[in-house]
Each structure stands twice: as C-alpha cells, then as structure tokens.
Amino acid sequence: MSDTRPLLETRALSVGRGGVGLLEGVDLRIMPGSALVLRGPNGSGKTSLLRTLAGLQPPRDGTLEAEPDDIVLAGHLDGVKPTLSVAENLRFWAEIFGTSGIEQALRTFDLDRLRDRMAASLSAGQKRRLGLARLIVAGRKLWLLDEPTVSLDQEATGLFASAVRAHLDQGGAAIIATHIDLGLAPIEHMDVSRYRAAPPAPDDFDEAFA
Amino acid sequence: MRALLLRDLRLAMRAGGGFGLAMAFFLIVVVLVPFAVGPRADLHSAIAPGVLWLGALLACLLSLDRMFALDWEDGTLDLLATAPLPLEMVIIAKALAHWLTTGLPLVLLAPMLGILLNLAPEAYGALTLSLAVGTPALSVIGAFGAALTVGVKRGGLLLSLLVLPLYVPSLIFGADMVRRASEGGAVTTPLLLLAGITCGAIALLPFASAAVLRVNLR
C-alpha cells in the first residue's frame, strides 16, 4: 500500500439524524499523517458525521470510500465495563481487534498504576483515559474521535495530544470533533456548519398530512 | 468471539451480573406451586411437566433484557459494531453466554426440583433431555427480542410480549415430551419437533437479530 492513497474520501456526502438531513455536500479527503478537526455549534451534525464515517449509519446521499478495517471510533461513551478491571477492559478490546499487548496503551495514558482497579471506582477523567487507551489497543489507522477531551484535565489533555501526535507520525490519521486547541501543528479545521443541509421545502409540511 | 463470550461470562459472575437470578426464580416457582395447589401428590405428578417447563421458560425470560441493554447504555455496542467481529457472531456469542449462565443451570437444576413436584421416576431423563434440547432456542429467540427492543427504555414489557408467543411451540413440545415420558409413552415425536425448533432458530435468527441491531444502532 502506498502512502499517497487517502484513508478516507467522501464526495457530496449527506448526513442525517432521525430522518432529518443535517449536512450535505461534504467533501473530505484524509491522507495518512493528517488530522482534521471538526468544529461547529451543538447539534450541527458533528457526531452524526462521525457515525456515518464509521459505518454505523448509512449516508443519505453521496459516496463514502474507506476501508472499514482502518477505522476505530471513540464516541461520547467509553464502552467501559464497571465490573472489569482496567487491564481486563483493555485486554478484551485487544482480543476483539486481534492485537496483542496492552502495555503501550496503559503507559500512553498513564494507567499503569490503575491497571488492577475496577473500572467502577475510576473517576470520570480516568474512565475517559481508559476509553481513549482502547484506540491504541485497536491498532487502526484512522481514529474518529467525538469530543475526546471531555472530563480530561490539562495534564491528561496533554497526554492525549501527544498520543494523537505519535499516531500521526506513524502514518495514522484522525478526525476529531472538539472545541479545544490540542496544539497539533499541521492540522486542518473544518466548520461543519458551512455544509448545513437546507431546511425541508415548505410543501413537505402538507405531505405530512397527505 | 471467544473473547466476547468469556467477557460476558465473567460479567455475569461478577457482582450485579445476574447469574443465579434465573435459578432462584425457577426454584421459587417450583417450591411455591405445591403450597398453592394443596397437598395432593397425584395432582403434583400430573402438573409437574407443565410447571417445570413453564418455570424454566419464565426464568429464561427474566434475564433477557440485560443481554444488549447494558452494552447499549455504556456505548460498547457501537464499538462492537465497528469492530472486526461480524455482528452475527456478536449475537451468537451473547446468546451462547446467556444459555451458559441461564439455560444450562436450569437444565441441571430441573431434575432436583422434579422431586419436589413428585415427578414420575420414568420422566427424569426426558425432563433433562427436553430442557437441554429446548432451552438453546429460548436464548436465541430471546436474543432476537432483545435486539429488537435494544433502544427502548424499560423495554422489558415489550420484549416479553414479543418473545412469549415465539416461546409457545417450545413450551408445548417440551412439556408434552415430559408428560408422555411420565405416562410411559414414546417421546420421539415431541423430541424431534423440539430439536427442529431449536435448530431452525439457531440457523436463522442470528442473521435477523444482527439486521435489526444494525437498524437500532443508526
């Protein structure tokens, strides 16, 4: 595989939620080593766009070209089981993704000391770090991150930023919906609100009663 | 798939996992029935096959809503759907874990509870066999119901209404097999029908469950 092939490419992609169009005409091209930050007000469709890119919901229109095996998603929820320990949680995802070794992930997010702690007794920020450590365990090229820094303190945000940087240096890529400046040097920003879908035409109103 | 199965088993064994709930419920039903119908040993023998099967079936139903709801709530299901494991395999692993923590203990417990209901001695083999053959269908059908209702808050009632009609054939043939055995008759016909239901459910329903789960995750 050559490095010049984009990891993900969309053309005129339309995204909706609950049958309502949110974004249309989204053209994205994510090359290895690049990061894209999605911005936009609440409810503008950042999460729906990420879920569509991850393949959880079908696009309303347009084309989406990506290798599903390249993608890992980290959403609002961390998928952490409270009655499993930190190491057990990570080991489970390592086995699911067919990778080995959780040590690097534990070190990257400074979870070494917590490895035998039950996830139920973690603080919100520690839980988030565990959720993000799953990204490293998954070993996928393209990270789709939805508000990854929620409930992280400044130090943990720094850990996260350097993890993303290391990932990009290894030829990975990331699409991040966030409002925080992560201090990533070569980065593109995209305000999703410029792709906002046109509101449904007024005559749709009558069709609802037809 | 092995990882998911082991994780589900481990979660079931840990605090709050619900392991033992089904067995406790089964035990309570079977212990209380003789008190409710009065001290008539002949009547107990007559109703034992039906009560044992009904108790096992309701006990199975009790833990169904946890099958996907917990993974849905904490976001694990979204992550599993984007993981390399096909969703059909996720369903099979979860149904198998449910059977191992619910169905199998019921199979092993049933002969002991048969004594409490004065079950005819000839029927113990048939009881164990019918439950062993029939309960996998209950888990797989239940997984389908749980996948359908996964996004619904407090979906337990809807789940029961959807799943119970699908349980009826297993109940009829399972209880009939035990009844025939207790009367000394041949059990081949109900056993084959029961096995047929189970095989059909295992072959078809994981695909249907994965399809409805994909729709529910949108």
Short mmCIF file of C-alpha atoms in Angstrom, two decimals:
data_model
loop_
_atom_site.label_atom_id
_atom_site.label_comp_id
_atom_site.label_asym_id
_atom_site.label_seq_id
_atom_site.Cartn_x
_atom_site.Cartn_y
_atom_site.Cartn_z
CA MET A 1 0.00 0.00 0.00
CA SER A 2 1.36 3.37 -0.95
CA ASP A 3 1.17 6.27 1.43
CA THR A 4 -0.42 8.54 -1.15
CA ARG A 5 -3.76 6.75 -1.06
CA PRO A 6 -6.28 8.58 1.13
CA LEU A 7 -7.52 6.66 4.16
CA LEU A 8 -10.95 8.11 3.71
CA GLU A 9 -12.61 10.03 0.94
CA THR A 10 -16.13 11.37 0.66
CA ARG A 11 -17.84 13.10 -2.22
CA ALA A 12 -21.02 15.13 -1.78
CA LEU A 13 -21.82 13.16 1.35
CA SER A 14 -25.16 13.88 3.04
CA VAL A 15 -25.67 13.05 6.66
CA GLY A 16 -28.87 12.93 8.64
CA ARG A 17 -30.20 12.03 12.03
CA GLY A 18 -33.64 10.59 12.66
CA GLY A 19 -34.74 11.18 9.07
CA VAL A 20 -33.75 14.87 9.09
CA GLY A 21 -30.90 16.00 6.88
CA LEU A 22 -28.13 17.74 8.83
CA LEU A 23 -25.20 18.11 6.45
CA GLU A 24 -24.93 17.86 2.70
CA GLY A 25 -22.20 18.11 0.11
CA VAL A 26 -19.41 17.14 2.49
CA ASP A 27 -16.16 16.52 0.58
CA LEU A 28 -13.42 15.08 2.74
CA ARG A 29 -10.05 13.62 1.92
CA ILE A 30 -7.98 12.26 4.76
CA MET A 31 -4.39 11.39 3.95
CA PRO A 32 -2.12 9.34 6.23
CA GLY A 33 -0.38 11.58 8.72
CA SER A 34 -3.04 14.27 8.69
CA ALA A 35 -5.61 15.33 11.22
CA LEU A 36 -8.88 17.12 10.69
CA VAL A 37 -10.66 18.99 13.45
CA LEU A 38 -14.41 19.32 13.11
CA ARG A 39 -15.98 22.38 14.64
CA GLY A 40 -19.49 23.64 14.78
CA PRO A 41 -22.20 24.51 17.27
CA ASN A 42 -24.08 21.84 19.25
CA GLY A 43 -26.45 19.88 17.08
CA SER A 44 -24.74 20.83 13.85
CA GLY A 45 -24.08 17.22 12.92
CA LYS A 46 -20.52 16.51 14.07
CA THR A 47 -21.50 13.30 15.84
CA SER A 48 -23.75 12.16 13.01
CA LEU A 49 -20.97 12.78 10.51
CA LEU A 50 -18.54 10.71 12.58
CA ARG A 51 -21.09 7.89 12.99
CA THR A 52 -21.68 7.89 9.24
CA LEU A 53 -17.95 7.77 8.52
CA ALA A 54 -17.62 4.89 10.99
CA GLY A 55 -20.31 2.97 9.12
CA LEU A 56 -22.85 2.92 11.94
CA GLN A 57 -25.43 4.74 9.86
CA PRO A 58 -25.74 4.83 6.08
CA PRO A 59 -25.17 8.13 4.27
CA ARG A 60 -28.30 9.83 2.96
CA ASP A 61 -26.57 10.61 -0.29
CA GLY A 62 -23.12 10.80 -1.86
CA THR A 63 -20.22 8.39 -1.67
CA LEU A 64 -18.01 7.32 1.17
CA GLU A 65 -14.84 5.44 0.40
CA ALA A 66 -12.95 3.99 3.33
CA GLU A 67 -11.67 0.65 4.43
CA PRO A 68 -13.80 -0.35 7.46
CA ASP A 69 -10.77 -2.20 8.83
CA ASP A 70 -8.83 1.07 9.04
CA ILE A 71 -11.31 2.83 11.30
CA VAL A 72 -11.83 2.93 15.03
CA LEU A 73 -14.40 5.15 16.68
CA ALA A 74 -14.40 6.74 20.12
CA GLY A 75 -17.78 8.27 20.84
CA HIS A 76 -19.33 10.10 23.77
CA LEU A 77 -19.50 6.85 25.72
CA ASP A 78 -16.38 4.93 26.59
CA GLY A 79 -17.68 1.36 26.47
CA VAL A 80 -16.05 0.64 29.80
CA LYS A 81 -17.43 -2.21 31.91
CA PRO A 82 -17.57 -1.15 35.57
CA THR A 83 -17.14 -4.65 36.99
CA LEU A 84 -14.00 -5.40 35.00
CA SER A 85 -10.59 -4.06 35.94
CA VAL A 86 -8.75 -1.56 33.76
CA ALA A 87 -6.47 -4.26 32.36
CA GLU A 88 -9.38 -6.66 31.74
CA ASN A 89 -11.28 -3.97 29.84
CA LEU A 90 -8.31 -3.29 27.58
CA ARG A 91 -7.40 -6.92 27.12
CA PHE A 92 -10.95 -7.61 25.92
CA TRP A 93 -10.65 -4.99 23.18
CA ALA A 94 -7.18 -6.23 22.27
CA GLU A 95 -8.62 -9.70 21.68
CA ILE A 96 -11.59 -8.33 19.74
CA PHE A 97 -9.30 -6.32 17.46
CA GLY A 98 -6.84 -9.20 17.25
CA THR A 99 -3.90 -7.22 18.58
CA SER A 100 -1.58 -8.13 21.39
CA GLY A 101 -0.25 -6.18 24.28
CA ILE A 102 -1.98 -3.52 26.31
CA GLU A 103 1.19 -2.23 27.94
CA GLN A 104 1.83 0.55 25.46
CA ALA A 105 -1.76 1.77 25.80
CA LEU A 106 -1.54 1.70 29.60
CA ARG A 107 1.71 3.68 29.51
CA THR A 108 0.50 6.22 26.97
CA PHE A 109 -2.45 7.23 29.09
CA ASP A 110 -0.70 6.83 32.43
CA LEU A 111 -2.97 4.00 33.57
CA ASP A 112 -0.19 1.72 34.83
CA ARG A 113 -0.92 2.34 38.48
CA LEU A 114 -4.63 1.74 37.95
CA ARG A 115 -4.37 -1.48 35.97
CA ASP A 116 -5.94 -3.74 38.62
CA ARG A 117 -8.51 -1.21 39.77
CA MET A 118 -12.16 -1.96 38.98
CA ALA A 119 -13.39 0.47 36.35
CA ALA A 120 -16.38 1.28 38.59
CA SER A 121 -14.06 3.06 41.02
CA LEU A 122 -12.38 5.23 38.39
CA SER A 123 -13.05 8.94 38.17
CA ALA A 124 -14.71 10.34 35.06
CA GLY A 125 -11.39 11.51 33.66
CA GLN A 126 -9.68 8.19 34.35
CA LYS A 127 -12.57 6.37 32.65
CA ARG A 128 -12.16 8.62 29.64
CA ARG A 129 -8.44 7.85 29.53
CA LEU A 130 -9.29 4.14 29.59
CA GLY A 131 -11.74 4.70 26.73
CA LEU A 132 -9.04 6.51 24.73
CA ALA A 133 -6.44 3.84 25.52
CA ARG A 134 -8.68 1.49 23.54
CA LEU A 135 -7.70 3.46 20.40
CA ILE A 136 -4.09 2.41 20.80
CA VAL A 137 -5.05 -1.18 21.59
CA ALA A 138 -7.19 -1.32 18.43
CA GLY A 139 -4.20 -0.59 16.21
CA ARG A 140 -6.28 1.06 13.50
CA LYS A 141 -5.02 3.77 11.14
CA LEU A 142 -7.89 6.24 11.24
CA TRP A 143 -9.21 7.50 14.57
CA LEU A 144 -12.66 9.05 14.64
CA LEU A 145 -12.92 10.98 17.88
CA ASP A 146 -16.04 12.64 19.22
CA GLU A 147 -15.28 15.21 21.93
CA PRO A 148 -12.34 13.15 23.20
CA THR A 149 -11.20 15.65 25.82
CA VAL A 150 -14.45 15.86 27.78
CA SER A 151 -13.71 15.47 31.52
CA LEU A 152 -9.94 15.31 30.94
CA ASP A 153 -7.75 17.64 33.00
CA GLN A 154 -4.98 19.71 31.46
CA GLU A 155 -2.33 17.07 32.02
CA ALA A 156 -4.45 14.28 30.53
CA THR A 157 -5.32 16.50 27.58
CA GLY A 158 -1.59 16.84 27.04
CA LEU A 159 -1.19 13.04 27.16
CA PHE A 160 -3.98 12.73 24.64
CA ALA A 161 -2.48 15.36 22.32
CA SER A 162 0.89 13.61 22.34
CA ALA A 163 -0.81 10.26 21.69
CA VAL A 164 -2.51 11.76 18.63
CA ARG A 165 0.79 13.29 17.52
CA ALA A 166 2.57 9.94 17.85
CA HIS A 167 -0.23 8.31 15.92
CA LEU A 168 0.08 10.84 13.08
CA ASP A 169 3.86 10.41 13.00
CA GLN A 170 3.37 6.68 12.44
CA GLY A 171 1.29 7.37 9.36
CA GLY A 172 -2.08 7.32 11.08
CA ALA A 173 -4.80 9.91 10.73
CA ALA A 174 -7.53 11.35 12.89
CA ILE A 175 -10.81 13.19 12.55
CA ILE A 176 -11.56 14.96 15.80
CA ALA A 177 -14.70 16.79 16.84
CA THR A 178 -13.50 19.12 19.56
CA HIS A 179 -13.58 22.73 20.71
CA ILE A 180 -10.21 22.60 22.41
CA ASP A 181 -6.97 23.60 20.75
CA LEU A 182 -4.84 20.49 21.03
CA GLY A 183 -1.69 22.19 19.79
CA LEU A 184 -1.28 19.80 16.88
CA ALA A 185 0.93 21.54 14.36
CA PRO A 186 -0.12 20.57 10.82
CA ILE A 187 -3.84 20.48 11.17
CA GLU A 188 -6.88 21.33 9.14
CA HIS A 189 -10.03 22.78 10.58
CA MET A 190 -13.45 22.35 9.14
CA ASP A 191 -16.54 24.10 10.36
CA VAL A 192 -19.36 21.68 9.67
CA SER A 193 -21.98 24.43 9.73
CA ARG A 194 -20.98 25.53 6.26
CA TYR A 195 -22.35 22.22 4.97
CA ARG A 196 -25.64 22.66 6.77
CA ALA A 197 -28.47 20.96 4.90
CA ALA A 198 -31.19 23.18 3.51
CA PRO A 199 -34.33 23.02 5.64
CA PRO A 200 -37.05 20.87 4.11
CA ALA A 201 -39.09 22.69 1.49
CA PRO A 202 -42.31 24.23 2.85
CA ASP A 203 -44.57 21.99 0.78
CA ASP A 204 -43.25 19.00 2.76
CA PHE A 205 -45.47 20.23 5.55
CA ASP A 206 -48.62 19.35 3.64
CA GLU A 207 -47.24 15.98 2.64
CA ALA A 208 -47.12 15.02 6.28
CA PHE A 209 -50.89 15.19 6.33
CA ALA A 210 -51.46 13.72 2.88
CA MET B 1 -15.78 -14.28 19.55
CA ARG B 2 -14.16 -16.28 22.34
CA ALA B 3 -13.13 -13.02 23.97
CA LEU B 4 -16.70 -11.72 23.94
CA LEU B 5 -18.07 -14.99 25.30
CA LEU B 6 -15.53 -15.06 28.12
CA ARG B 7 -16.16 -11.40 28.91
CA ASP B 8 -19.92 -11.96 29.11
CA LEU B 9 -19.46 -14.99 31.35
CA ARG B 10 -17.10 -13.02 33.58
CA LEU B 11 -19.52 -10.10 33.77
CA ALA B 12 -22.33 -12.48 34.69
CA MET B 13 -20.30 -13.94 37.55
CA ARG B 14 -19.23 -10.57 38.94
CA ALA B 15 -21.38 -8.56 41.34
CA GLY B 16 -24.64 -7.45 39.82
CA GLY B 17 -24.19 -9.73 36.83
CA GLY B 18 -27.45 -11.55 37.34
CA PHE B 19 -26.05 -15.05 37.45
CA GLY B 20 -28.26 -17.15 39.70
CA LEU B 21 -31.28 -14.89 39.24
CA ALA B 22 -32.91 -17.34 36.83
CA MET B 23 -32.13 -20.31 39.07
CA ALA B 24 -33.53 -18.56 42.13
CA PHE B 25 -36.70 -17.68 40.25
CA PHE B 26 -37.10 -21.26 38.99
CA LEU B 27 -36.59 -22.59 42.50
CA ILE B 28 -39.17 -20.18 43.95
CA VAL B 29 -41.83 -21.07 41.37
CA VAL B 30 -41.42 -24.80 41.79
CA VAL B 31 -41.31 -24.63 45.58
CA LEU B 32 -44.42 -22.47 45.80
CA VAL B 33 -46.62 -24.43 43.40
CA PRO B 34 -47.26 -27.37 45.82
CA PHE B 35 -48.26 -24.87 48.52
CA ALA B 36 -50.62 -23.19 46.11
CA VAL B 37 -52.40 -26.30 44.82
CA GLY B 38 -52.54 -28.14 48.15
CA PRO B 39 -51.20 -31.48 49.44
CA ARG B 40 -52.27 -33.82 46.64
CA ALA B 41 -49.40 -35.93 45.38
CA ASP B 42 -51.30 -37.26 42.34
CA LEU B 43 -52.13 -33.73 41.20
CA HIS B 44 -48.48 -32.68 41.64
CA SER B 45 -47.35 -35.54 39.42
CA ALA B 46 -49.91 -34.59 36.80
CA ILE B 47 -48.92 -30.92 36.58
CA ALA B 48 -45.16 -31.40 37.17
CA PRO B 49 -44.11 -31.46 33.47
CA GLY B 50 -46.01 -28.28 32.67
CA VAL B 51 -44.92 -26.41 35.80
CA LEU B 52 -41.25 -27.34 35.36
CA TRP B 53 -41.20 -26.22 31.75
CA LEU B 54 -43.16 -23.05 32.42
CA GLY B 55 -40.86 -22.17 35.33
CA ALA B 56 -37.76 -22.70 33.20
CA LEU B 57 -39.22 -20.63 30.38
CA LEU B 58 -40.13 -17.67 32.59
CA ALA B 59 -36.75 -17.87 34.32
CA CYS B 60 -35.09 -17.58 30.90
CA LEU B 61 -37.21 -14.56 30.07
CA LEU B 62 -36.16 -12.79 33.25
CA SER B 63 -32.59 -12.04 32.21
CA LEU B 64 -33.18 -11.34 28.52
CA ASP B 65 -33.45 -7.57 28.66
CA ARG B 66 -29.90 -7.33 30.04
CA MET B 67 -28.44 -9.10 27.04
CA PHE B 68 -27.88 -5.99 24.88
CA ALA B 69 -29.28 -3.18 27.04
CA LEU B 70 -26.17 -2.89 29.24
CA ASP B 71 -23.79 -2.84 26.26
CA TRP B 72 -26.04 -0.30 24.57
CA GLU B 73 -26.09 2.03 27.56
CA ASP B 74 -22.34 2.25 28.02
CA GLY B 75 -21.57 2.51 24.30
CA THR B 76 -19.95 -0.92 23.96
CA LEU B 77 -22.45 -1.97 21.31
CA ASP B 78 -21.47 0.92 18.99
CA LEU B 79 -17.85 -0.06 19.39
CA LEU B 80 -18.55 -3.76 18.81
CA ALA B 81 -20.49 -2.89 15.67
CA THR B 82 -17.41 -1.12 14.27
CA ALA B 83 -15.01 -3.84 15.46
CA PRO B 84 -13.77 -6.58 13.11
CA LEU B 85 -16.15 -9.11 14.66
CA PRO B 86 -19.29 -9.57 12.50
CA LEU B 87 -22.48 -8.60 14.31
CA GLU B 88 -23.90 -12.07 13.68
CA MET B 89 -21.04 -13.51 15.72
CA VAL B 90 -21.69 -10.97 18.47
CA ILE B 91 -25.30 -12.23 18.63
CA ILE B 92 -24.21 -15.88 18.70
CA ALA B 93 -21.62 -15.21 21.43
CA LYS B 94 -24.15 -13.32 23.54
CA ALA B 95 -26.90 -15.92 23.09
CA LEU B 96 -24.42 -18.67 23.99
CA ALA B 97 -23.30 -16.76 27.07
CA HIS B 98 -26.94 -16.30 28.06
CA TRP B 99 -27.60 -20.01 27.64
CA LEU B 100 -24.50 -20.97 29.64
CA THR B 101 -25.47 -18.69 32.53
CA THR B 102 -29.24 -19.29 32.41
CA GLY B 103 -30.31 -22.31 30.36
CA LEU B 104 -27.62 -24.76 31.38
CA PRO B 105 -28.05 -24.20 35.16
CA LEU B 106 -31.80 -24.70 34.70
CA VAL B 107 -31.19 -27.99 32.89
CA LEU B 108 -29.03 -29.20 35.77
CA LEU B 109 -31.38 -27.90 38.45
CA ALA B 110 -34.63 -29.25 36.97
CA PRO B 111 -34.24 -32.93 37.99
CA MET B 112 -33.72 -31.87 41.61
CA LEU B 113 -36.83 -29.74 41.52
CA GLY B 114 -38.74 -32.58 39.86
CA ILE B 115 -38.57 -34.39 43.19
CA LEU B 116 -40.41 -31.51 44.86
CA LEU B 117 -43.26 -31.93 42.39
CA ASN B 118 -43.40 -35.71 42.71
CA LEU B 119 -42.46 -36.18 39.05
CA ALA B 120 -42.82 -39.79 37.84
CA PRO B 121 -39.43 -41.59 38.01
CA GLU B 122 -39.54 -42.51 34.30
CA ALA B 123 -39.70 -38.84 33.31
CA TYR B 124 -36.40 -37.53 34.74
CA GLY B 125 -34.36 -38.43 31.67
CA ALA B 126 -36.93 -36.85 29.38
CA LEU B 127 -37.07 -33.70 31.53
CA THR B 128 -33.32 -33.15 31.38
CA LEU B 129 -33.14 -34.01 27.69
CA SER B 130 -36.10 -31.81 26.72
CA LEU B 131 -34.69 -28.81 28.58
CA ALA B 132 -31.20 -29.39 27.19
CA VAL B 133 -32.59 -29.50 23.65
CA GLY B 134 -35.22 -26.78 24.11
CA THR B 135 -33.54 -24.03 26.13
CA PRO B 136 -30.97 -23.02 23.45
CA ALA B 137 -33.95 -21.95 21.31
CA LEU B 138 -35.19 -19.81 24.20
CA SER B 139 -31.82 -17.99 24.37
CA VAL B 140 -31.58 -17.44 20.60
CA ILE B 141 -35.20 -16.27 20.27
CA GLY B 142 -34.62 -14.09 23.31
CA ALA B 143 -31.54 -12.55 21.69
CA PHE B 144 -33.72 -11.60 18.73
CA GLY B 145 -36.28 -9.96 21.03
CA ALA B 146 -33.54 -8.17 22.96
CA ALA B 147 -32.00 -6.88 19.71
CA LEU B 148 -35.40 -5.56 18.60
CA THR B 149 -36.01 -3.64 21.82
CA VAL B 150 -32.45 -2.51 22.49
CA GLY B 151 -33.03 1.23 22.17
CA VAL B 152 -36.25 1.23 24.15
CA LYS B 153 -36.05 2.46 27.71
CA ARG B 154 -37.58 -0.08 30.08
CA GLY B 155 -38.18 -2.33 27.11
CA GLY B 156 -38.76 -5.40 29.29
CA LEU B 157 -42.53 -5.43 28.85
CA LEU B 158 -42.35 -5.04 25.08
CA LEU B 159 -39.65 -7.70 24.98
CA SER B 160 -41.85 -10.17 26.91
CA LEU B 161 -44.82 -9.50 24.63
CA LEU B 162 -42.71 -10.04 21.52
CA VAL B 163 -40.88 -13.11 22.72
CA LEU B 164 -43.53 -15.10 24.61
CA PRO B 165 -45.58 -16.09 21.52
CA LEU B 166 -42.37 -17.36 19.92
CA TYR B 167 -41.69 -19.45 23.02
CA VAL B 168 -45.06 -21.24 22.84
CA PRO B 169 -44.04 -24.04 20.41
CA SER B 170 -41.01 -24.94 22.54
CA LEU B 171 -43.19 -24.95 25.65
CA ILE B 172 -45.84 -27.19 24.06
CA PHE B 173 -43.46 -29.81 22.74
CA GLY B 174 -41.11 -29.68 25.72
CA ALA B 175 -43.83 -30.18 28.30
CA ASP B 176 -45.54 -32.76 26.09
CA MET B 177 -42.33 -34.78 25.88
CA VAL B 178 -42.03 -34.91 29.69
CA ARG B 179 -45.72 -35.74 30.08
CA ARG B 180 -45.51 -38.62 27.61
CA ALA B 181 -42.43 -39.97 29.36
CA SER B 182 -44.16 -39.85 32.75
CA GLU B 183 -47.04 -41.86 31.27
CA GLY B 184 -44.60 -44.37 29.80
CA GLY B 185 -45.21 -43.36 26.19
CA ALA B 186 -42.82 -42.75 23.29
CA VAL B 187 -41.12 -39.34 23.25
CA THR B 188 -39.54 -39.35 19.79
CA THR B 189 -42.08 -37.10 18.07
CA PRO B 190 -42.03 -34.17 20.53
CA LEU B 191 -38.25 -34.52 20.88
CA LEU B 192 -37.73 -34.21 17.13
CA LEU B 193 -40.09 -31.25 16.89
CA LEU B 194 -38.36 -29.56 19.81
CA ALA B 195 -34.94 -30.17 18.23
CA GLY B 196 -36.27 -28.85 14.93
CA ILE B 197 -37.39 -25.59 16.52
CA THR B 198 -34.01 -25.17 18.20
CA CYS B 199 -32.01 -25.91 15.04
CA GLY B 200 -34.17 -23.58 12.96
CA ALA B 201 -33.88 -20.78 15.49
CA ILE B 202 -30.10 -21.13 15.75
CA ALA B 203 -29.71 -21.22 11.96
CA LEU B 204 -31.91 -18.25 11.09
CA LEU B 205 -32.32 -15.86 13.99
CA PRO B 206 -28.72 -14.61 14.40
CA PHE B 207 -28.97 -13.04 10.92
CA ALA B 208 -32.33 -11.45 11.71
CA SER B 209 -31.05 -10.24 15.08
CA ALA B 210 -27.93 -8.68 13.52
CA ALA B 211 -30.09 -6.93 10.93
CA VAL B 212 -32.42 -5.36 13.50
CA LEU B 213 -29.46 -4.43 15.69
CA ARG B 214 -27.88 -2.55 12.77
CA VAL B 215 -31.11 -0.62 12.29
CA ASN B 216 -31.35 0.12 16.00
CA LEU B 217 -27.78 1.45 16.12
CA ARG B 218 -28.34 4.10 13.44
#
